[in-house]
Amino acid sequence: MTDWTKLRADFPILNQQVHGKPLVYFDNAATSQKPRFVIDALVHYYERDNANVHRGIHELSNRSTNAFEAARARTAKFLNARSADEIIWTRGTTEAINLVAATWGAKHLKAGDVILLTEVEHHSNLVPWQMLAQKTGAKIAYIPVTGDEGTLDLSKLDSLLTSQVKLLSMVHISNSMGTINPVAELCAKARKLGIVTLVDGAQSAGHLPVDLQAIGCDFFAFSGHKICGPTGIGALYGRTEILETMPPYQGGGEMILTVGYDKTEFKPAPHRFEAGTPDISGPIGLHAAMDYLDAVGREKIWQHDQELANYACEKLSALKNIRIFGPKQNRAGLVSFLLKDVHAHDVVTLADQGGVALRGGHHCTQPLMHKLGVESTARASFYFYNTKAEVDVFVDVIKEIQKFFAQ
Amino acid sequence: MFDDINDLYQQVILDHCKQPRNFHELPQCSCSAQGFNPLCGDNLKLFLTLDGDVIKDAGFTGSGCCISKASASLLTDNVKGKTKAEAEQMFERVRDLVTTGKTTGDVGKLAVFAGVYKYPARVKCAILAWHALIGALRGEAAPVSTENEKT
Ligand SMILES: Cc1ncc(COP(=O)(O)O)c(C=O)c1O
């Protein structure tokens, strides 16, 4: 049995009071907290090993280069990629998707092509494609969402998968609904038709075991800060065969083999896509985070996430005047909801007074909110250091909020 | 549980948010403007009827959080009978009030917003309707967004 309370003690930040109440941190879908182990790895790097990578031949540079590349290999293993060369460092999910749009998209998309997305996408998997569509004349189509449950209506899929579709890009776990999309099934379908696939793993990596070879996508993007790693680091996975067809992202140092005044030869992937001095401490912190998560066990984390979400849903469903979003079954570790006649921002401000950190707003999914006919929702999102007792506190606070506005 | 928060959600604010005053369109209005707060999705439309330089009537529609609705409601009550210049002056007072907790001159009932500055995330909610007011008075066609403003 995992001792979750003991794990919780690994996170110094959780041990504090907010507005005089013990902190209940339920904004994990926005960003996760960091265990001492990760913080220590960062401190160790800056106190012992800091030097630029791939440039020096002195001891410190060797150490930092080794640690930097070891983190890449660790990430490949974490996601079950075939090789470390399939992992490109980015600032996070957003930059990873933008990289694909700017390189693969600019090279392979033309007027009349179709980019297929879903209606539940985060802005970071919408806006880069809209920008690319504007530039290339490609069009965007959407797999529809069923409604408040946030699941995809796959009955329309076959008619959407026309011969014009060149890319299918979709979120693995929806950050505003908590739905889990059947990405392996969709990628298999797309692959048969020669459609390139991208999976936005911002909410799945680090929450459940991710096996890229089982999913079968061409690209996968995630953010380190959402899985106990530092901010500013994330990665793009790209299948080698595809990365080889892609032009560089940015130009500069690190990404070249030889440079002349009129001609430059680029390195192969992944370095071709990483110009300039990279974030070095980021991958090192992320490496520690992945080790930490695997020591806990991602199967167990996933189970715990889901248990908390189901428990929270059950308790919230017992309240009156509440609208709960997301699937009835098989829900990831978050719950979006709305109280009747109380705006989500008022819910969040009051919950904060009770020590409970929630998120209120459109969760960077404005078109989805629009489609569901709401402006915003309040969201509680969980991670393995959260407890059922915290869910109890949260639900009590929600009851108090209902009372407050019913006065 | 929420004792500390009464400085934000004052009784008057709760009252105006639950029963907003002048919560309707003015079909014969002289000018109107939309206020949009992209972060929260607050979306208000403000209508003014002018008689020369004087605001004869004011109304609003839309949706938003408690603070933004109450602010719009109190605004419509407040600006009726004021000249354009007086309304602009009131905007400045309210802006100072919600960003610093202090202001010069009398703001009447709007003093209930004195606690907003302690909740930085909510300042935009309180000021949204006032930006729409200025937009309407100055005849700005584009919706007023709190994201383009310092407050
Ligand atoms: C589903 C999803 N995609 C993409 C992102 C963007 O991640 P980042 O801001 O770390 O680039 C997020 C985070 O908010 C997300 O939840």
Coordinates of C-alpha atoms in Angstrom, one line a residue, chain B:
Chain B
M1 CA -16.2 30.8 7.2
F2 CA -16.2 33.8 5.0
D3 CA -16.0 36.6 7.6
D4 CA -12.9 38.2 6.0
I5 CA -14.5 38.4 2.7
N6 CA -17.2 40.8 3.6
D7 CA -15.0 43.7 2.6
L8 CA -15.3 42.4 -1.0
Y9 CA -18.8 41.0 -1.0
Q10 CA -20.5 43.8 0.9
Q11 CA -24.3 43.5 1.5
V12 CA -25.0 46.2 -1.1
I13 CA -22.9 44.3 -3.6
L14 CA -24.7 41.1 -3.0
D15 CA -28.0 42.8 -3.2
H16 CA -27.1 44.5 -6.6
C17 CA -25.7 41.3 -8.0
K18 CA -28.8 39.3 -7.2
Q19 CA -31.2 42.1 -8.1
P20 CA -29.4 44.3 -10.6
R21 CA -31.0 47.7 -11.2
N22 CA -31.6 49.1 -14.7
F23 CA -30.9 45.6 -16.0
H24 CA -32.4 46.1 -19.5
E25 CA -31.7 47.6 -22.9
L26 CA -32.6 51.2 -23.7
P27 CA -34.0 50.9 -27.2
Q28 CA -33.9 54.6 -27.7
C29 CA -30.4 55.1 -26.3
S30 CA -28.0 57.7 -27.6
C31 CA -25.0 55.5 -27.2
S32 CA -23.9 52.1 -26.0
A33 CA -20.7 50.1 -25.6
Q34 CA -19.8 46.5 -24.9
G35 CA -17.3 45.6 -22.1
F36 CA -15.6 42.3 -22.3
N37 CA -13.3 40.6 -19.8
P38 CA -11.7 37.7 -21.7
L39 CA -10.3 36.2 -18.6
C40 CA -13.7 35.5 -16.9
G41 CA -15.9 35.8 -19.9
D42 CA -17.7 38.7 -18.3
N43 CA -19.7 40.4 -21.0
L44 CA -21.7 43.6 -20.4
K45 CA -23.5 46.0 -22.7
L46 CA -24.1 49.5 -21.3
F47 CA -26.8 51.9 -22.8
L48 CA -27.0 55.6 -22.2
T49 CA -29.6 58.1 -23.1
L50 CA -28.3 61.6 -23.3
D51 CA -30.0 64.9 -23.2
G52 CA -27.4 67.3 -24.5
D53 CA -24.6 66.8 -22.1
V54 CA -26.6 65.1 -19.4
I55 CA -27.1 61.4 -18.9
K56 CA -30.8 61.0 -18.6
D57 CA -31.0 57.2 -18.4
A58 CA -28.7 54.3 -18.1
G59 CA -29.2 50.5 -18.5
F60 CA -27.2 47.4 -19.0
T61 CA -27.5 43.8 -20.1
G62 CA -25.1 40.8 -20.1
S63 CA -23.6 38.4 -17.7
G64 CA -20.7 38.2 -15.4
C65 CA -19.6 37.6 -11.9
C66 CA -21.2 39.1 -8.8
I67 CA -18.7 42.0 -8.6
S68 CA -19.0 43.0 -12.3
K69 CA -22.8 42.8 -12.2
A70 CA -23.1 44.8 -9.0
S71 CA -20.6 47.3 -10.4
A72 CA -22.7 47.8 -13.5
S73 CA -25.9 48.1 -11.6
L74 CA -24.5 50.7 -9.2
L75 CA -23.0 52.5 -12.1
T76 CA -26.3 52.9 -13.9
D77 CA -27.9 54.4 -10.7
N78 CA -24.9 56.6 -10.1
V79 CA -24.5 58.3 -13.5
K80 CA -28.1 59.2 -14.0
G81 CA -28.4 63.0 -14.0
K82 CA -24.6 63.5 -14.3
T83 CA -23.0 65.4 -17.1
K84 CA -20.5 63.7 -19.3
A85 CA -17.6 65.4 -17.5
E86 CA -19.0 64.5 -14.1
A87 CA -19.3 60.8 -15.2
E88 CA -15.7 60.8 -16.5
Q89 CA -14.6 62.2 -13.2
M90 CA -16.6 59.5 -11.3
F91 CA -14.8 56.9 -13.5
E92 CA -11.4 58.2 -12.3
R93 CA -12.5 58.2 -8.7
V94 CA -13.8 54.6 -9.0
R95 CA -10.7 53.5 -10.7
D96 CA -8.5 55.0 -7.9
L97 CA -10.8 53.4 -5.3
V98 CA -10.7 49.9 -6.7
T99 CA -7.0 49.9 -7.4
T100 CA -5.8 51.6 -4.2
G101 CA -8.7 51.5 -1.7
K102 CA -8.6 55.4 -1.6
T103 CA -10.0 58.1 -3.7
T104 CA -10.6 61.8 -3.6
G105 CA -14.1 63.3 -3.5
D106 CA -17.4 61.7 -2.9
V107 CA -18.3 58.5 -4.6
G108 CA -21.6 57.9 -2.7
K109 CA -22.8 54.3 -2.6
L110 CA -19.8 53.2 -4.8
A111 CA -17.7 53.3 -1.6
V112 CA -18.7 49.7 -1.2
F113 CA -16.0 48.8 -3.7
A114 CA -13.3 50.1 -1.4
G115 CA -12.2 46.5 -0.5
V116 CA -11.7 45.3 -4.1
Y117 CA -8.1 46.4 -4.2
K118 CA -7.2 43.7 -1.8
Y119 CA -8.2 41.1 -4.4
P120 CA -6.1 42.0 -7.4
A121 CA -7.7 39.3 -9.6
R122 CA -11.1 41.0 -9.1
V123 CA -10.2 44.6 -9.9
K124 CA -11.0 44.0 -13.6
C125 CA -14.5 42.8 -12.6
A126 CA -15.2 46.0 -10.7
I127 CA -13.9 48.4 -13.4
L128 CA -15.4 46.6 -16.5
A129 CA -18.7 48.5 -16.6
W130 CA -16.8 51.8 -16.1
H131 CA -14.6 51.2 -19.1
A132 CA -17.8 50.5 -21.1
L133 CA -19.2 53.8 -19.8
I134 CA -16.2 55.7 -21.1
G135 CA -16.3 53.7 -24.4
A136 CA -20.0 54.7 -24.8
L137 CA -19.4 58.4 -23.9
R138 CA -16.5 58.6 -26.3
G139 CA -18.3 56.8 -29.0
E140 CA -15.8 53.9 -29.3
A141 CA -17.1 51.3 -31.7
A142 CA -15.0 48.3 -30.7
P143 CA -15.8 46.4 -27.6
V144 CA -13.9 47.6 -24.6
S145 CA -11.7 44.8 -23.2
T146 CA -10.1 44.9 -19.8
E147 CA -7.1 43.2 -21.3
N148 CA -6.1 46.3 -23.2
E149 CA -6.1 48.4 -20.1
K150 CA -3.8 48.8 -17.2
T151 CA -6.7 48.1 -14.9

